[in-house]
């Protein structure tokens, strides 16, 4: 569906007075620079959410989009990338949001078609809204005056800010795992550590491939992106690098926590075996004594002794107490 479509001129949204799907009138409103006082050419921004094949085909016909790029935008599940088709750019971003109850990083996708006088955004996923980015950009006339480049900046900045928010949420859960691993209580954190490492890998697949396109935007090396927009993209690149470094750091912390968890589990098992061995010794020694005195030989010491039975019981108790004191001092109990 078409979420929003608008024409922008001189850094402002202009009322064309037509339906969102009337792309011809939208483009006509910004495509004749001689009608404007400063000769500036505006642009059109059309936003779509989970469009069908027919709907996207209509947009592609209206703006002359390359069929290969249209196919990628329709099927989604693309890795972040930047490609040029004829006179337009095709940029794919992965969007991220965090579901804390499930320790899950959910992903969506945004595809941008960028031409001289248009930007088409095609997004997939429930957590990847761009209305906030559009509203923020429309309040910044100076930024919006850079044309389609300003939309690319607004969308990438919004998406990368989402990465930072996900990283913050992951940091909270990683801290919880660290506390749990090194707490006095006996815990098994291996499953949660594995889950978090898997979600961090999901975040890495969104963050890392985007660094090269942002670097090219920030250096003004991409035709179709205004050079004067470079400082804005450098800010996005800085935030993206922060997210990338945080992802690497969290993954390293989880690996260390997993190693510590395994080592601690081994120590706990050794402690358990010592306690079991000590408990078995407390039972075996009196059993040995009772076994000796239970042998039915005719000639055995103390068999005819009046205090033989009390002596045997005292010997068992003394042996058990002595072993218990020894094991307690040794830390086996």
PDB file of N, CA and C in Angstrom, residues 140-184:
ATOM      1  N   UNK A 140      12.863  20.319   8.845  1.00  0.00           N
ATOM      2  CA  UNK A 140      14.216  20.825   8.639  1.00  0.00           C
ATOM      3  C   UNK A 140      14.342  21.305   7.188  1.00  0.00           C
ATOM      4  N   UNK A 141      13.928  22.522   6.943  1.00  0.00           N
ATOM      5  CA  UNK A 141      13.887  23.052   5.580  1.00  0.00           C
ATOM      6  C   UNK A 141      15.270  23.090   4.947  1.00  0.00           C
ATOM      7  N   UNK A 142      16.282  23.442   5.725  1.00  0.00           N
ATOM      8  CA  UNK A 142      17.629  23.543   5.172  1.00  0.00           C
ATOM      9  C   UNK A 142      18.128  22.182   4.691  1.00  0.00           C
ATOM     10  N   UNK A 143      17.842  21.148   5.465  1.00  0.00           N
ATOM     11  CA  UNK A 143      18.257  19.798   5.077  1.00  0.00           C
ATOM     12  C   UNK A 143      17.441  19.329   3.880  1.00  0.00           C
ATOM     13  N   UNK A 144      16.141  19.553   3.918  1.00  0.00           N
ATOM     14  CA  UNK A 144      15.248  19.107   2.862  1.00  0.00           C
ATOM     15  C   UNK A 144      15.570  19.769   1.525  1.00  0.00           C
ATOM     16  N   UNK A 145      16.182  20.940   1.560  1.00  0.00           N
ATOM     17  CA  UNK A 145      16.511  21.655   0.320  1.00  0.00           C
ATOM     18  C   UNK A 145      17.592  20.951  -0.492  1.00  0.00           C
ATOM     19  N   UNK A 146      18.259  19.944   0.087  1.00  0.00           N
ATOM     20  CA  UNK A 146      19.274  19.191  -0.648  1.00  0.00           C
ATOM     21  C   UNK A 146      18.649  18.185  -1.614  1.00  0.00           C
ATOM     22  N   UNK A 147      17.329  18.114  -1.664  1.00  0.00           N
ATOM     23  CA  UNK A 147      16.669  17.258  -2.632  1.00  0.00           C
ATOM     24  C   UNK A 147      16.631  15.801  -2.209  1.00  0.00           C
ATOM     25  N   UNK A 148      16.652  14.874  -3.172  1.00  0.00           N
ATOM     26  CA  UNK A 148      16.579  13.437  -2.842  1.00  0.00           C
ATOM     27  C   UNK A 148      17.661  12.984  -1.869  1.00  0.00           C
ATOM     28  N   UNK A 149      18.817  13.652  -1.894  1.00  0.00           N
ATOM     29  CA  UNK A 149      19.883  13.280  -0.953  1.00  0.00           C
ATOM     30  C   UNK A 149      19.429  13.430   0.489  1.00  0.00           C
ATOM     31  N   UNK A 150      18.581  14.418   0.745  1.00  0.00           N
ATOM     32  CA  UNK A 150      18.104  14.637   2.110  1.00  0.00           C
ATOM     33  C   UNK A 150      17.227  13.486   2.574  1.00  0.00           C
ATOM     34  N   UNK A 151      16.460  12.897   1.668  1.00  0.00           N
ATOM     35  CA  UNK A 151      15.617  11.757   2.034  1.00  0.00           C
ATOM     36  C   UNK A 151      16.484  10.542   2.346  1.00  0.00           C
ATOM     37  N   UNK A 152      17.505  10.320   1.515  1.00  0.00           N
ATOM     38  CA  UNK A 152      18.428   9.210   1.781  1.00  0.00           C
ATOM     39  C   UNK A 152      19.064   9.385   3.152  1.00  0.00           C
ATOM     40  N   UNK A 153      19.473  10.617   3.453  1.00  0.00           N
ATOM     41  CA  UNK A 153      20.056  10.885   4.775  1.00  0.00           C
ATOM     42  C   UNK A 153      19.047  10.627   5.887  1.00  0.00           C
ATOM     43  N   UNK A 154      17.822  11.139   5.745  1.00  0.00           N
ATOM     44  CA  UNK A 154      16.815  11.002   6.798  1.00  0.00           C
ATOM     45  C   UNK A 154      16.496   9.537   7.064  1.00  0.00           C
ATOM     46  N   UNK A 155      16.361   8.754   5.991  1.00  0.00           N
ATOM     47  CA  UNK A 155      16.017   7.338   6.150  1.00  0.00           C
ATOM     48  C   UNK A 155      17.181   6.570   6.780  1.00  0.00           C
ATOM     49  N   UNK A 156      18.398   6.781   6.264  1.00  0.00           N
ATOM     50  CA  UNK A 156      19.538   6.045   6.822  1.00  0.00           C
ATOM     51  C   UNK A 156      19.802   6.452   8.268  1.00  0.00           C
ATOM     52  N   UNK A 157      19.644   7.727   8.578  1.00  0.00           N
ATOM     53  CA  UNK A 157      19.840   8.184   9.956  1.00  0.00           C
ATOM     54  C   UNK A 157      18.806   7.544  10.882  1.00  0.00           C
ATOM     55  N   UNK A 158      17.565   7.463  10.434  1.00  0.00           N
ATOM     56  CA  UNK A 158      16.499   6.845  11.229  1.00  0.00           C
ATOM     57  C   UNK A 158      16.784   5.363  11.452  1.00  0.00           C
ATOM     58  N   UNK A 159      17.226   4.687  10.404  1.00  0.00           N
ATOM     59  CA  UNK A 159      17.509   3.246  10.515  1.00  0.00           C
ATOM     60  C   UNK A 159      18.698   2.997  11.435  1.00  0.00           C
ATOM     61  N   UNK A 160      19.758   3.783  11.289  1.00  0.00           N
ATOM     62  CA  UNK A 160      20.960   3.588  12.111  1.00  0.00           C
ATOM     63  C   UNK A 160      20.671   3.925  13.570  1.00  0.00           C
ATOM     64  N   UNK A 161      19.838   4.927  13.830  1.00  0.00           N
ATOM     65  CA  UNK A 161      19.426   5.204  15.211  1.00  0.00           C
ATOM     66  C   UNK A 161      18.719   3.985  15.804  1.00  0.00           C
ATOM     67  N   UNK A 162      17.972   3.276  14.969  1.00  0.00           N
ATOM     68  CA  UNK A 162      17.347   2.037  15.420  1.00  0.00           C
ATOM     69  C   UNK A 162      18.377   0.982  15.791  1.00  0.00           C
ATOM     70  N   UNK A 163      19.485   0.940  15.045  1.00  0.00           N
ATOM     71  CA  UNK A 163      20.558   0.010  15.394  1.00  0.00           C
ATOM     72  C   UNK A 163      21.106   0.303  16.793  1.00  0.00           C
ATOM     73  N   UNK A 164      21.324   1.587  17.072  1.00  0.00           N
ATOM     74  CA  UNK A 164      21.874   1.964  18.373  1.00  0.00           C
ATOM     75  C   UNK A 164      20.922   1.588  19.501  1.00  0.00           C
ATOM     76  N   UNK A 165      19.621   1.738  19.254  1.00  0.00           N
ATOM     77  CA  UNK A 165      18.641   1.377  20.278  1.00  0.00           C
ATOM     78  C   UNK A 165      18.670  -0.134  20.524  1.00  0.00           C
ATOM     79  N   UNK A 166      18.786  -0.914  19.481  1.00  0.00           N
ATOM     80  CA  UNK A 166      18.866  -2.370  19.619  1.00  0.00           C
ATOM     81  C   UNK A 166      20.125  -2.755  20.390  1.00  0.00           C
ATOM     82  N   UNK A 167      21.240  -2.091  20.072  1.00  0.00           N
ATOM     83  CA  UNK A 167      22.499  -2.378  20.767  1.00  0.00           C
ATOM     84  C   UNK A 167      22.362  -2.075  22.261  1.00  0.00           C
ATOM     85  N   UNK A 168      21.692  -0.977  22.597  1.00  0.00           N
ATOM     86  CA  UNK A 168      21.478  -0.650  24.009  1.00  0.00           C
ATOM     87  C   UNK A 168      20.664  -1.740  24.710  1.00  0.00           C
ATOM     88  N   UNK A 169      19.622  -2.223  24.063  1.00  0.00           N
ATOM     89  CA  UNK A 169      18.800  -3.282  24.652  1.00  0.00           C
ATOM     90  C   UNK A 169      19.599  -4.579  24.795  1.00  0.00           C
ATOM     91  N   UNK A 170      20.418  -4.893  23.797  1.00  0.00           N
ATOM     92  CA  UNK A 170      21.263  -6.087  23.890  1.00  0.00           C
ATOM     93  C   UNK A 170      22.275  -5.953  25.025  1.00  0.00           C
ATOM     94  N   UNK A 171      22.790  -4.738  25.224  1.00  0.00           N
ATOM     95  CA  UNK A 171      23.756  -4.506  26.288  1.00  0.00           C
ATOM     96  C   UNK A 171      23.151  -4.826  27.657  1.00  0.00           C
ATOM     97  N   UNK A 172      21.892  -4.453  27.846  1.00  0.00           N
ATOM     98  CA  UNK A 172      21.211  -4.740  29.110  1.00  0.00           C
ATOM     99  C   UNK A 172      21.148  -6.250  29.346  1.00  0.00           C
ATOM    100  N   UNK A 173      20.784  -7.006  28.304  1.00  0.00           N
ATOM    101  CA  UNK A 173      20.670  -8.452  28.464  1.00  0.00           C
ATOM    102  C   UNK A 173      22.029  -9.113  28.651  1.00  0.00           C
ATOM    103  N   UNK A 174      23.045  -8.613  27.971  1.00  0.00           N
ATOM    104  CA  UNK A 174      24.390  -9.164  28.150  1.00  0.00           C
ATOM    105  C   UNK A 174      24.884  -8.906  29.573  1.00  0.00           C
ATOM    106  N   UNK A 175      24.590  -7.718  30.114  1.00  0.00           N
ATOM    107  CA  UNK A 175      24.955  -7.427  31.502  1.00  0.00           C
ATOM    108  C   UNK A 175      24.255  -8.387  32.460  1.00  0.00           C
ATOM    109  N   UNK A 176      22.993  -8.684  32.194  1.00  0.00           N
ATOM    110  CA  UNK A 176      22.256  -9.644  33.029  1.00  0.00           C
ATOM    111  C   UNK A 176      22.907 -11.020  32.988  1.00  0.00           C
ATOM    112  N   UNK A 177      23.352 -11.429  31.807  1.00  0.00           N
ATOM    113  CA  UNK A 177      24.007 -12.730  31.670  1.00  0.00           C
ATOM    114  C   UNK A 177      25.312 -12.756  32.460  1.00  0.00           C
ATOM    115  N   UNK A 178      26.091 -11.677  32.383  1.00  0.00           N
ATOM    116  CA  UNK A 178      27.349 -11.618  33.118  1.00  0.00           C
ATOM    117  C   UNK A 178      27.118 -11.722  34.622  1.00  0.00           C
ATOM    118  N   UNK A 179      26.107 -10.998  35.115  1.00  0.00           N
ATOM    119  CA  UNK A 179      25.791 -11.059  36.543  1.00  0.00           C
ATOM    120  C   UNK A 179      25.382 -12.475  36.939  1.00  0.00           C
ATOM    121  N   UNK A 180      24.578 -13.111  36.085  1.00  0.00           N
ATOM    122  CA  UNK A 180      24.097 -14.461  36.382  1.00  0.00           C
ATOM    123  C   UNK A 180      25.242 -15.471  36.382  1.00  0.00           C
ATOM    124  N   UNK A 181      26.146 -15.347  35.399  1.00  0.00           N
ATOM    125  CA  UNK A 181      27.251 -16.300  35.285  1.00  0.00           C
ATOM    126  C   UNK A 181      28.149 -16.254  36.520  1.00  0.00           C
ATOM    127  N   UNK A 182      28.398 -15.046  37.049  1.00  0.00           N
ATOM    128  CA  UNK A 182      29.329 -14.907  38.166  1.00  0.00           C
ATOM    129  C   UNK A 182      28.625 -14.755  39.519  1.00  0.00           C
ATOM    130  N   UNK A 183      27.341 -15.061  39.561  1.00  0.00           N
ATOM    131  CA  UNK A 183      26.614 -14.991  40.835  1.00  0.00           C
ATOM    132  C   UNK A 183      26.876 -16.251  41.658  1.00  0.00           C
ATOM    133  N   UNK A 184      26.671 -16.185  42.989  1.00  0.00           N
ATOM    134  CA  UNK A 184      26.877 -17.374  43.824  1.00  0.00           C
ATOM    135  C   UNK A 184      25.880 -18.489  43.526  1.00  0.00           C
TER     136      UNK A 184
END
